[in-house]
Amino acid sequence: MLSRIAESLFWIGRYVERADDTARILDVHVQMLSEDPWAEEDLACRSLLAVMDHPVPDDGALVDRDHVLRLLAHDQLDPSSIAGALVAARENARRAREIVSTELWECLNTTRNQLFGSIRTAPPHEYFSWVRERAAIVAGLMDSATSRDATWHFMILGRSIERADMTARLVTTQARLGAAGPGWTTLLRSCGAYESYLRANRGLASDERAAGFLLLDRLFPRSVVHALDSAEACLRELGPFEGRHGVADEARRELGLVRTGLEYARLPDLLATLPDAMEQVQRACSRASDAVRARYFPSGAVTTWVGEAL
């Protein structure tokens, strides 16, 4: 497979997942501000921008939800925003048109076109719900109509790395804001994890159990550990031949180190240092993405249609 095609497939997975997860994070944020009249909006918005690695205004002006929505939801030129990520996913699908299925291309193309229609003026919750639905359709087409070859592995690899990173960011919003931020039940609902969490824990709810579920559950697909494990599995399929000593794949090494660090940590110790632990996950995902790019997409030219939020 040509490196440009592989790179486009990788970024289709990442950008669609980025749009989906950013919509989930913003939905939690907007809901929290709407339900709590005493919430410090400026502080909460600045903390969210910091979590999302977005420049925080330092001119003393107040940062409100409209400012955050403009930057993280509707900016079509910034691939770290929802609209920008969906536009970028469609552009990457166009560049890999000979590989992606017709159904997937039509879905991404229709999604991009709807961004320029009435959906851009919809209320936030309706807009976020639409984003999640479109991302679910893309995920369904990827899983049901794509052969389990390199095409599928590159898309799932991108999706898994992005999912681990974004779930870590979602957890960080709670860790940084504490009592002023969304509760663990709200975070579970935002990930579609609440009912699975209750079944897994037989209805016994606690903050510690909820955090452990989002971080460490091996069976829930949006947990950090599951996403890291999925990314490692894709890398093993893409580069199955290893020497007898150690792991030569730098991306697998980065993801494996942070995954085992989470799996073997005691949950109380992990929760005590949660922001630092989630920062390590984000850094590992960034380094793994760089390693994947160096190994599979080597190029001296700047590919202007691809960008990554650092």
PDB file of C-alpha atoms in Angstrom:
ATOM      1  CA  MET A   1       0.000   0.000   0.000  1.00  0.00           C
ATOM      2  CA  LEU A   2       1.259   3.469  -0.898  1.00  0.00           C
ATOM      3  CA  SER A   3       2.327   5.489   2.115  1.00  0.00           C
ATOM      4  CA  ARG A   4       0.034   8.398   1.183  1.00  0.00           C
ATOM      5  CA  ILE A   5      -2.950   6.032   1.102  1.00  0.00           C
ATOM      6  CA  ALA A   6      -1.988   4.456   4.419  1.00  0.00           C
ATOM      7  CA  GLU A   7      -1.576   7.905   5.960  1.00  0.00           C
ATOM      8  CA  SER A   8      -5.003   9.013   4.756  1.00  0.00           C
ATOM      9  CA  LEU A   9      -6.617   5.872   6.188  1.00  0.00           C
ATOM     10  CA  PHE A  10      -4.870   6.411   9.517  1.00  0.00           C
ATOM     11  CA  TRP A  11      -6.129   9.981   9.706  1.00  0.00           C
ATOM     12  CA  ILE A  12      -9.678   9.086   8.695  1.00  0.00           C
ATOM     13  CA  GLY A  13      -9.810   6.950  11.822  1.00  0.00           C
ATOM     14  CA  ARG A  14      -8.246   9.658  13.973  1.00  0.00           C
ATOM     15  CA  TYR A  15     -10.286  12.591  12.715  1.00  0.00           C
ATOM     16  CA  VAL A  16     -13.679  10.879  12.986  1.00  0.00           C
ATOM     17  CA  GLU A  17     -12.837   9.706  16.507  1.00  0.00           C
ATOM     18  CA  ARG A  18     -11.596  13.201  17.380  1.00  0.00           C
ATOM     19  CA  ALA A  19     -14.878  14.742  16.266  1.00  0.00           C
ATOM     20  CA  ASP A  20     -16.880  12.140  18.203  1.00  0.00           C
ATOM     21  CA  ASP A  21     -14.901  12.472  21.429  1.00  0.00           C
ATOM     22  CA  THR A  22     -14.691  16.268  21.278  1.00  0.00           C
ATOM     23  CA  ALA A  23     -18.477  16.337  20.920  1.00  0.00           C
ATOM     24  CA  ARG A  24     -18.768  14.144  24.014  1.00  0.00           C
ATOM     25  CA  ILE A  25     -16.409  16.340  26.035  1.00  0.00           C
ATOM     26  CA  LEU A  26     -18.156  19.561  24.999  1.00  0.00           C
ATOM     27  CA  ASP A  27     -21.590  18.079  25.683  1.00  0.00           C
ATOM     28  CA  VAL A  28     -20.505  17.329  29.262  1.00  0.00           C
ATOM     29  CA  HIS A  29     -19.018  20.820  29.597  1.00  0.00           C
ATOM     30  CA  VAL A  30     -22.076  22.678  28.286  1.00  0.00           C
ATOM     31  CA  GLN A  31     -24.446  20.539  30.347  1.00  0.00           C
ATOM     32  CA  MET A  32     -22.409  21.231  33.492  1.00  0.00           C
ATOM     33  CA  LEU A  33     -22.501  24.994  32.916  1.00  0.00           C
ATOM     34  CA  SER A  34     -26.232  24.915  32.169  1.00  0.00           C
ATOM     35  CA  GLU A  35     -27.170  22.905  35.257  1.00  0.00           C
ATOM     36  CA  ASP A  36     -24.956  24.723  37.754  1.00  0.00           C
ATOM     37  CA  PRO A  37     -25.797  28.447  37.985  1.00  0.00           C
ATOM     38  CA  TRP A  38     -22.912  28.935  40.429  1.00  0.00           C
ATOM     39  CA  ALA A  39     -20.271  27.440  38.137  1.00  0.00           C
ATOM     40  CA  GLU A  40     -17.314  29.699  37.401  1.00  0.00           C
ATOM     41  CA  GLU A  41     -17.720  29.787  33.632  1.00  0.00           C
ATOM     42  CA  ASP A  42     -14.447  31.539  32.868  1.00  0.00           C
ATOM     43  CA  LEU A  43     -12.417  29.101  34.987  1.00  0.00           C
ATOM     44  CA  ALA A  44     -14.218  26.053  33.599  1.00  0.00           C
ATOM     45  CA  CYS A  45     -13.776  27.209  29.988  1.00  0.00           C
ATOM     46  CA  ARG A  46     -10.093  28.012  30.467  1.00  0.00           C
ATOM     47  CA  SER A  47      -9.524  24.603  32.090  1.00  0.00           C
ATOM     48  CA  LEU A  48     -11.266  22.884  29.168  1.00  0.00           C
ATOM     49  CA  LEU A  49      -9.149  24.733  26.602  1.00  0.00           C
ATOM     50  CA  ALA A  50      -6.036  23.711  28.544  1.00  0.00           C
ATOM     51  CA  VAL A  51      -7.154  20.066  28.643  1.00  0.00           C
ATOM     52  CA  MET A  52      -7.734  20.167  24.881  1.00  0.00           C
ATOM     53  CA  ASP A  53      -4.273  21.701  24.333  1.00  0.00           C
ATOM     54  CA  HIS A  54      -5.831  24.786  22.810  1.00  0.00           C
ATOM     55  CA  PRO A  55      -4.275  28.236  23.362  1.00  0.00           C
ATOM     56  CA  VAL A  56      -5.885  29.966  26.330  1.00  0.00           C
ATOM     57  CA  PRO A  57      -6.436  33.731  25.943  1.00  0.00           C
ATOM     58  CA  ASP A  58      -4.145  35.699  28.253  1.00  0.00           C
ATOM     59  CA  ASP A  59      -5.478  39.193  27.533  1.00  0.00           C
ATOM     60  CA  GLY A  60      -7.697  39.212  30.623  1.00  0.00           C
ATOM     61  CA  ALA A  61     -10.942  38.862  28.646  1.00  0.00           C
ATOM     62  CA  LEU A  62     -13.570  36.465  29.955  1.00  0.00           C
ATOM     63  CA  VAL A  63     -13.796  33.093  28.215  1.00  0.00           C
ATOM     64  CA  ASP A  64     -17.377  31.837  27.963  1.00  0.00           C
ATOM     65  CA  ARG A  65     -19.119  28.857  26.418  1.00  0.00           C
ATOM     66  CA  ASP A  66     -19.735  30.687  23.132  1.00  0.00           C
ATOM     67  CA  HIS A  67     -16.009  31.256  22.777  1.00  0.00           C
ATOM     68  CA  VAL A  68     -15.293  27.577  23.477  1.00  0.00           C
ATOM     69  CA  LEU A  69     -17.976  26.378  21.048  1.00  0.00           C
ATOM     70  CA  ARG A  70     -16.644  28.661  18.338  1.00  0.00           C
ATOM     71  CA  LEU A  71     -13.123  27.286  18.756  1.00  0.00           C
ATOM     72  CA  LEU A  72     -13.769  23.610  19.491  1.00  0.00           C
ATOM     73  CA  ALA A  73     -17.074  22.899  17.764  1.00  0.00           C
ATOM     74  CA  HIS A  74     -17.573  25.063  14.683  1.00  0.00           C
ATOM     75  CA  ASP A  75     -14.161  26.144  13.362  1.00  0.00           C
ATOM     76  CA  GLN A  76     -13.952  24.377   9.997  1.00  0.00           C
ATOM     77  CA  LEU A  77     -10.322  25.347   9.419  1.00  0.00           C
ATOM     78  CA  ASP A  78      -8.917  23.876  12.630  1.00  0.00           C
ATOM     79  CA  PRO A  79      -8.647  20.046  12.597  1.00  0.00           C
ATOM     80  CA  SER A  80      -8.728  19.998  16.399  1.00  0.00           C
ATOM     81  CA  SER A  81     -12.345  21.228  16.330  1.00  0.00           C
ATOM     82  CA  ILE A  82     -15.349  19.042  15.547  1.00  0.00           C
ATOM     83  CA  ALA A  83     -16.179  20.657  12.214  1.00  0.00           C
ATOM     84  CA  GLY A  84     -12.527  20.880  11.185  1.00  0.00           C
ATOM     85  CA  ALA A  85     -11.944  17.211  12.004  1.00  0.00           C
ATOM     86  CA  LEU A  86     -14.949  16.091   9.928  1.00  0.00           C
ATOM     87  CA  VAL A  87     -13.835  18.228   6.993  1.00  0.00           C
ATOM     88  CA  ALA A  88     -10.321  16.775   7.277  1.00  0.00           C
ATOM     89  CA  ALA A  89     -11.695  13.206   7.457  1.00  0.00           C
ATOM     90  CA  ARG A  90     -13.604  13.768   4.227  1.00  0.00           C
ATOM     91  CA  GLU A  91     -10.509  15.240   2.554  1.00  0.00           C
ATOM     92  CA  ASN A  92      -8.440  12.219   3.542  1.00  0.00           C
ATOM     93  CA  ALA A  93     -11.160   9.896   2.231  1.00  0.00           C
ATOM     94  CA  ARG A  94     -11.030  11.766  -1.087  1.00  0.00           C
ATOM     95  CA  ARG A  95      -7.285  11.185  -1.289  1.00  0.00           C
ATOM     96  CA  ALA A  96      -7.803   7.473  -0.574  1.00  0.00           C
ATOM     97  CA  ARG A  97     -10.893   7.198  -2.786  1.00  0.00           C
ATOM     98  CA  GLU A  98      -9.594   4.123  -4.634  1.00  0.00           C
ATOM     99  CA  ILE A  99      -9.324   2.228  -1.327  1.00  0.00           C
ATOM    100  CA  VAL A 100     -12.245   3.280   0.889  1.00  0.00           C
ATOM    101  CA  SER A 101     -15.681   1.805   0.179  1.00  0.00           C
ATOM    102  CA  THR A 102     -18.303   3.811  -1.682  1.00  0.00           C
ATOM    103  CA  GLU A 103     -20.561   3.737   1.378  1.00  0.00           C
ATOM    104  CA  LEU A 104     -17.835   5.181   3.621  1.00  0.00           C
ATOM    105  CA  TRP A 105     -16.966   7.887   1.101  1.00  0.00           C
ATOM    106  CA  GLU A 106     -20.628   8.875   0.692  1.00  0.00           C
ATOM    107  CA  CYS A 107     -21.093   8.992   4.466  1.00  0.00           C
ATOM    108  CA  LEU A 108     -18.095  11.275   5.017  1.00  0.00           C
ATOM    109  CA  ASN A 109     -19.002  13.431   2.030  1.00  0.00           C
ATOM    110  CA  THR A 110     -22.598  13.819   3.203  1.00  0.00           C
ATOM    111  CA  THR A 111     -21.395  14.659   6.707  1.00  0.00           C
ATOM    112  CA  ARG A 112     -19.126  17.390   5.367  1.00  0.00           C
ATOM    113  CA  ASN A 113     -21.948  18.822   3.263  1.00  0.00           C
ATOM    114  CA  GLN A 114     -24.366  18.872   6.202  1.00  0.00           C
ATOM    115  CA  LEU A 115     -21.855  20.933   8.175  1.00  0.00           C
ATOM    116  CA  PHE A 116     -22.560  23.801   5.778  1.00  0.00           C
ATOM    117  CA  GLY A 117     -26.336  23.400   6.216  1.00  0.00           C
ATOM    118  CA  SER A 118     -28.775  23.940   9.040  1.00  0.00           C
ATOM    119  CA  ILE A 119     -26.883  21.718  11.505  1.00  0.00           C
ATOM    120  CA  ARG A 120     -24.279  24.439  12.087  1.00  0.00           C
ATOM    121  CA  THR A 121     -26.940  26.648  13.704  1.00  0.00           C
ATOM    122  CA  ALA A 122     -28.515  23.856  15.757  1.00  0.00           C
ATOM    123  CA  PRO A 123     -28.492  24.038  19.587  1.00  0.00           C
ATOM    124  CA  PRO A 124     -25.323  22.550  21.097  1.00  0.00           C
ATOM    125  CA  HIS A 125     -26.850  19.293  22.366  1.00  0.00           C
ATOM    126  CA  GLU A 126     -28.561  18.641  19.021  1.00  0.00           C
ATOM    127  CA  TYR A 127     -25.318  19.363  17.182  1.00  0.00           C
ATOM    128  CA  PHE A 128     -23.297  17.053  19.445  1.00  0.00           C
ATOM    129  CA  SER A 129     -25.886  14.275  19.069  1.00  0.00           C
ATOM    130  CA  TRP A 130     -25.681  14.608  15.291  1.00  0.00           C
ATOM    131  CA  VAL A 131     -21.880  14.345  15.432  1.00  0.00           C
ATOM    132  CA  ARG A 132     -22.061  11.177  17.541  1.00  0.00           C
ATOM    133  CA  GLU A 133     -24.587   9.637  15.161  1.00  0.00           C
ATOM    134  CA  ARG A 134     -22.450  10.396  12.096  1.00  0.00           C
ATOM    135  CA  ALA A 135     -19.363   8.978  13.818  1.00  0.00           C
ATOM    136  CA  ALA A 136     -21.312   5.840  14.730  1.00  0.00           C
ATOM    137  CA  ILE A 137     -22.325   5.374  11.082  1.00  0.00           C
ATOM    138  CA  VAL A 138     -18.687   5.708   9.997  1.00  0.00           C
ATOM    139  CA  ALA A 139     -17.593   3.199  12.644  1.00  0.00           C
ATOM    140  CA  GLY A 140     -20.305   0.777  11.549  1.00  0.00           C
ATOM    141  CA  LEU A 141     -19.250   1.018   7.902  1.00  0.00           C
ATOM    142  CA  MET A 142     -15.597   0.550   8.834  1.00  0.00           C
ATOM    143  CA  ASP A 143     -16.377  -2.551  10.875  1.00  0.00           C
ATOM    144  CA  SER A 144     -19.003  -4.137   8.624  1.00  0.00           C
ATOM    145  CA  ALA A 145     -17.809  -3.364   5.101  1.00  0.00           C
ATOM    146  CA  THR A 146     -14.017  -3.353   5.269  1.00  0.00           C
ATOM    147  CA  SER A 147     -11.784  -6.407   4.896  1.00  0.00           C
ATOM    148  CA  ARG A 148      -9.502  -7.049   7.847  1.00  0.00           C
ATOM    149  CA  ASP A 149      -6.417  -6.147   5.855  1.00  0.00           C
ATOM    150  CA  ALA A 150      -4.031  -3.200   6.052  1.00  0.00           C
ATOM    151  CA  THR A 151      -6.863  -0.807   5.112  1.00  0.00           C
ATOM    152  CA  TRP A 152      -8.848  -1.731   8.201  1.00  0.00           C
ATOM    153  CA  HIS A 153      -5.818  -1.914  10.482  1.00  0.00           C
ATOM    154  CA  PHE A 154      -4.635   1.605   9.616  1.00  0.00           C
ATOM    155  CA  MET A 155      -8.094   3.093  10.208  1.00  0.00           C
ATOM    156  CA  ILE A 156      -8.568   1.233  13.504  1.00  0.00           C
ATOM    157  CA  LEU A 157      -5.034   2.107  14.577  1.00  0.00           C
ATOM    158  CA  GLY A 158      -5.784   5.803  14.086  1.00  0.00           C
ATOM    159  CA  ARG A 159      -9.120   5.479  15.846  1.00  0.00           C
ATOM    160  CA  SER A 160      -7.636   3.610  18.812  1.00  0.00           C
ATOM    161  CA  ILE A 161      -4.758   6.032  19.397  1.00  0.00           C
ATOM    162  CA  GLU A 162      -7.120   8.986  19.218  1.00  0.00           C
ATOM    163  CA  ARG A 163      -9.651   7.283  21.496  1.00  0.00           C
ATOM    164  CA  ALA A 164      -7.068   6.570  24.184  1.00  0.00           C
ATOM    165  CA  ASP A 165      -5.879  10.174  24.017  1.00  0.00           C
ATOM    166  CA  MET A 166      -9.365  11.689  24.108  1.00  0.00           C
ATOM    167  CA  THR A 167     -10.673   9.448  26.889  1.00  0.00           C
ATOM    168  CA  ALA A 168      -7.630  10.527  28.895  1.00  0.00           C
ATOM    169  CA  ARG A 169      -8.573  14.160  28.219  1.00  0.00           C
ATOM    170  CA  LEU A 170     -12.173  13.504  29.271  1.00  0.00           C
ATOM    171  CA  VAL A 171     -10.989  12.005  32.558  1.00  0.00           C
ATOM    172  CA  THR A 172      -8.602  14.927  33.021  1.00  0.00           C
ATOM    173  CA  THR A 173     -11.508  17.409  32.905  1.00  0.00           C
ATOM    174  CA  GLN A 174     -12.894  15.759  36.040  1.00  0.00           C
ATOM    175  CA  ALA A 175      -9.505  15.464  37.738  1.00  0.00           C
ATOM    176  CA  ARG A 176      -8.609  19.132  37.182  1.00  0.00           C
ATOM    177  CA  LEU A 177     -11.966  20.668  38.049  1.00  0.00           C
ATOM    178  CA  GLY A 178     -12.711  18.375  41.008  1.00  0.00           C
ATOM    179  CA  ALA A 179     -16.015  19.158  42.716  1.00  0.00           C
ATOM    180  CA  ALA A 180     -16.577  22.042  40.286  1.00  0.00           C
ATOM    181  CA  GLY A 181     -16.409  19.694  37.307  1.00  0.00           C
ATOM    182  CA  PRO A 182     -18.625  16.921  35.945  1.00  0.00           C
ATOM    183  CA  GLY A 183     -19.182  13.926  38.194  1.00  0.00           C
ATOM    184  CA  TRP A 184     -18.056  10.444  37.263  1.00  0.00           C
ATOM    185  CA  THR A 185     -21.639   9.421  36.442  1.00  0.00           C
ATOM    186  CA  THR A 186     -21.814  12.259  33.922  1.00  0.00           C
ATOM    187  CA  LEU A 187     -18.529  11.153  32.363  1.00  0.00           C
ATOM    188  CA  LEU A 188     -19.795   7.575  32.095  1.00  0.00           C
ATOM    189  CA  ARG A 189     -22.947   8.745  30.353  1.00  0.00           C
ATOM    190  CA  SER A 190     -20.958  10.898  27.948  1.00  0.00           C
ATOM    191  CA  CYS A 191     -18.999   7.813  26.862  1.00  0.00           C
ATOM    192  CA  GLY A 192     -22.106   5.659  26.566  1.00  0.00           C
ATOM    193  CA  ALA A 193     -20.622   3.632  29.412  1.00  0.00           C
ATOM    194  CA  TYR A 194     -23.114   4.101  32.227  1.00  0.00           C
ATOM    195  CA  GLU A 195     -25.293   1.056  31.607  1.00  0.00           C
ATOM    196  CA  SER A 196     -22.303  -1.184  30.878  1.00  0.00           C
ATOM    197  CA  TYR A 197     -20.695   0.077  34.069  1.00  0.00           C
ATOM    198  CA  LEU A 198     -23.782  -0.726  36.160  1.00  0.00           C
ATOM    199  CA  ARG A 199     -24.008  -4.233  34.694  1.00  0.00           C
ATOM    200  CA  ALA A 200     -20.317  -4.882  35.274  1.00  0.00           C
ATOM    201  CA  ASN A 201     -20.553  -3.683  38.886  1.00  0.00           C
ATOM    202  CA  ARG A 202     -24.036  -5.101  39.613  1.00  0.00           C
ATOM    203  CA  GLY A 203     -25.450  -1.690  40.307  1.00  0.00           C
ATOM    204  CA  LEU A 204     -22.835  -0.724  42.897  1.00  0.00           C
ATOM    205  CA  ALA A 205     -21.833   2.818  41.984  1.00  0.00           C
ATOM    206  CA  SER A 206     -18.877   4.751  43.353  1.00  0.00           C
ATOM    207  CA  ASP A 207     -16.433   7.294  42.016  1.00  0.00           C
ATOM    208  CA  GLU A 208     -13.523   4.881  42.380  1.00  0.00           C
ATOM    209  CA  ARG A 209     -15.307   2.101  40.479  1.00  0.00           C
ATOM    210  CA  ALA A 210     -16.376   4.534  37.745  1.00  0.00           C
ATOM    211  CA  ALA A 211     -12.835   5.824  37.312  1.00  0.00           C
ATOM    212  CA  GLY A 212     -11.481   2.285  37.197  1.00  0.00           C
ATOM    213  CA  PHE A 213     -14.043   1.370  34.546  1.00  0.00           C
ATOM    214  CA  LEU A 214     -13.106   4.256  32.240  1.00  0.00           C
ATOM    215  CA  LEU A 215      -9.398   3.719  32.735  1.00  0.00           C
ATOM    216  CA  LEU A 216      -8.805   0.004  33.130  1.00  0.00           C
ATOM    217  CA  ASP A 217     -11.739  -2.093  31.928  1.00  0.00           C
ATOM    218  CA  ARG A 218     -10.440  -4.570  29.338  1.00  0.00           C
ATOM    219  CA  LEU A 219     -13.853  -5.227  27.767  1.00  0.00           C
ATOM    220  CA  PHE A 220     -15.326  -1.744  27.366  1.00  0.00           C
ATOM    221  CA  PRO A 221     -14.132  -0.301  24.014  1.00  0.00           C
ATOM    222  CA  ARG A 222     -13.797   3.305  25.210  1.00  0.00           C
ATOM    223  CA  SER A 223     -11.634   2.574  28.230  1.00  0.00           C
ATOM    224  CA  VAL A 224      -8.050   3.777  28.001  1.00  0.00           C
ATOM    225  CA  VAL A 225      -6.585   0.295  28.416  1.00  0.00           C
ATOM    226  CA  HIS A 226      -8.868  -1.250  25.782  1.00  0.00           C
ATOM    227  CA  ALA A 227      -8.039   1.472  23.259  1.00  0.00           C
ATOM    228  CA  LEU A 228      -4.298   1.082  23.870  1.00  0.00           C
ATOM    229  CA  ASP A 229      -4.575  -2.678  23.528  1.00  0.00           C
ATOM    230  CA  SER A 230      -6.491  -2.319  20.236  1.00  0.00           C
ATOM    231  CA  ALA A 231      -3.804  -0.009  18.871  1.00  0.00           C
ATOM    232  CA  GLU A 232      -1.098  -2.497  19.832  1.00  0.00           C
ATOM    233  CA  ALA A 233      -3.019  -5.322  18.131  1.00  0.00           C
ATOM    234  CA  CYS A 234      -3.193  -3.309  14.890  1.00  0.00           C
ATOM    235  CA  LEU A 235       0.532  -2.596  15.033  1.00  0.00           C
ATOM    236  CA  ARG A 236       1.260  -6.303  15.525  1.00  0.00           C
ATOM    237  CA  GLU A 237      -0.782  -7.115  12.409  1.00  0.00           C
ATOM    238  CA  LEU A 238       0.876  -4.385  10.354  1.00  0.00           C
ATOM    239  CA  GLY A 239       4.388  -5.420  11.440  1.00  0.00           C
ATOM    240  CA  PRO A 240       4.105  -9.035  12.616  1.00  0.00           C
ATOM    241  CA  PHE A 241       7.773  -9.982  12.384  1.00  0.00           C
ATOM    242  CA  GLU A 242       9.822  -9.257  15.475  1.00  0.00           C
ATOM    243  CA  GLY A 243      13.296 -10.290  16.489  1.00  0.00           C
ATOM    244  CA  ARG A 244      14.033 -12.477  19.463  1.00  0.00           C
ATOM    245  CA  HIS A 245      15.008  -9.576  21.712  1.00  0.00           C
ATOM    246  CA  GLY A 246      12.600  -6.874  22.795  1.00  0.00           C
ATOM    247  CA  VAL A 247      10.183  -4.883  20.618  1.00  0.00           C
ATOM    248  CA  ALA A 248      11.617  -3.053  17.648  1.00  0.00           C
ATOM    249  CA  ASP A 249       8.442  -1.090  16.847  1.00  0.00           C
ATOM    250  CA  GLU A 250       8.740   2.276  18.623  1.00  0.00           C
ATOM    251  CA  ALA A 251       4.989   2.897  18.486  1.00  0.00           C
ATOM    252  CA  ARG A 252       4.250  -0.456  20.135  1.00  0.00           C
ATOM    253  CA  ARG A 253       6.881   0.248  22.765  1.00  0.00           C
ATOM    254  CA  GLU A 254       5.351   3.617  23.683  1.00  0.00           C
ATOM    255  CA  LEU A 255       1.821   2.262  23.887  1.00  0.00           C
ATOM    256  CA  GLY A 256       2.851  -0.928  25.672  1.00  0.00           C
ATOM    257  CA  LEU A 257       4.810   0.912  28.348  1.00  0.00           C
ATOM    258  CA  VAL A 258       1.952   3.231  29.276  1.00  0.00           C
ATOM    259  CA  ARG A 259      -0.629   0.424  29.083  1.00  0.00           C
ATOM    260  CA  THR A 260       1.280  -1.865  31.434  1.00  0.00           C
ATOM    261  CA  GLY A 261       1.882   1.070  33.754  1.00  0.00           C
ATOM    262  CA  LEU A 262      -1.883   1.521  34.042  1.00  0.00           C
ATOM    263  CA  GLU A 263      -2.740  -2.167  34.279  1.00  0.00           C
ATOM    264  CA  TYR A 264      -0.259  -2.939  37.046  1.00  0.00           C
ATOM    265  CA  ALA A 265      -0.883   0.193  39.088  1.00  0.00           C
ATOM    266  CA  ARG A 266      -3.068   0.015  42.185  1.00  0.00           C
ATOM    267  CA  LEU A 267      -6.253   1.947  41.511  1.00  0.00           C
ATOM    268  CA  PRO A 268      -6.007   4.184  44.635  1.00  0.00           C
ATOM    269  CA  ASP A 269      -2.439   5.116  43.670  1.00  0.00           C
ATOM    270  CA  LEU A 270      -3.551   5.804  40.106  1.00  0.00           C
ATOM    271  CA  LEU A 271      -6.400   8.044  41.234  1.00  0.00           C
ATOM    272  CA  ALA A 272      -4.074   9.966  43.559  1.00  0.00           C
ATOM    273  CA  THR A 273      -1.928  10.985  40.578  1.00  0.00           C
ATOM    274  CA  LEU A 274      -4.647  10.997  37.915  1.00  0.00           C
ATOM    275  CA  PRO A 275      -3.707  14.202  36.013  1.00  0.00           C
ATOM    276  CA  ASP A 276      -0.083  13.061  35.723  1.00  0.00           C
ATOM    277  CA  ALA A 277      -1.117   9.570  34.644  1.00  0.00           C
ATOM    278  CA  MET A 278      -3.438  10.930  31.959  1.00  0.00           C
ATOM    279  CA  GLU A 279      -0.719  13.302  30.743  1.00  0.00           C
ATOM    280  CA  GLN A 280       1.563  10.275  30.331  1.00  0.00           C
ATOM    281  CA  VAL A 281      -1.131   8.584  28.222  1.00  0.00           C
ATOM    282  CA  GLN A 282      -1.459  11.657  26.026  1.00  0.00           C
ATOM    283  CA  ARG A 283       2.308  11.950  25.577  1.00  0.00           C
ATOM    284  CA  ALA A 284       2.589   8.239  24.741  1.00  0.00           C
ATOM    285  CA  CYS A 285      -0.157   8.566  22.127  1.00  0.00           C
ATOM    286  CA  SER A 286       1.588  11.571  20.579  1.00  0.00           C
ATOM    287  CA  ARG A 287       4.943   9.766  20.467  1.00  0.00           C
ATOM    288  CA  ALA A 288       3.320   6.626  19.064  1.00  0.00           C
ATOM    289  CA  SER A 289       1.643   8.686  16.340  1.00  0.00           C
ATOM    290  CA  ASP A 290       5.014  10.211  15.441  1.00  0.00           C
ATOM    291  CA  ALA A 291       6.576   6.731  15.336  1.00  0.00           C
ATOM    292  CA  VAL A 292       3.813   5.421  13.072  1.00  0.00           C
ATOM    293  CA  ARG A 293       4.320   8.399  10.759  1.00  0.00           C
ATOM    294  CA  ALA A 294       8.083   7.840  10.623  1.00  0.00           C
ATOM    295  CA  ARG A 295       7.761   4.127   9.904  1.00  0.00           C
ATOM    296  CA  TYR A 296       4.815   3.952   7.512  1.00  0.00           C
ATOM    297  CA  PHE A 297       4.439   7.456   6.039  1.00  0.00           C
ATOM    298  CA  PRO A 298       8.015   8.725   5.517  1.00  0.00           C
ATOM    299  CA  SER A 299       8.034  11.888   3.468  1.00  0.00           C
ATOM    300  CA  GLY A 300      10.119  15.017   3.282  1.00  0.00           C
ATOM    301  CA  ALA A 301       7.163  17.004   2.011  1.00  0.00           C
ATOM    302  CA  VAL A 302       4.674  18.714   4.278  1.00  0.00           C
ATOM    303  CA  THR A 303       1.225  17.144   3.961  1.00  0.00           C
ATOM    304  CA  THR A 304      -0.945  20.177   4.534  1.00  0.00           C
ATOM    305  CA  TRP A 305      -4.224  18.261   4.852  1.00  0.00           C
ATOM    306  CA  VAL A 306      -3.057  16.460   7.975  1.00  0.00           C
ATOM    307  CA  GLY A 307      -2.656  18.045  11.368  1.00  0.00           C
ATOM    308  CA  GLU A 308      -2.429  16.880  14.955  1.00  0.00           C
ATOM    309  CA  ALA A 309      -3.393  18.672  18.160  1.00  0.00           C
ATOM    310  CA  LEU A 310      -0.360  18.612  20.415  1.00  0.00           C
TER     311      LEU A 310
END
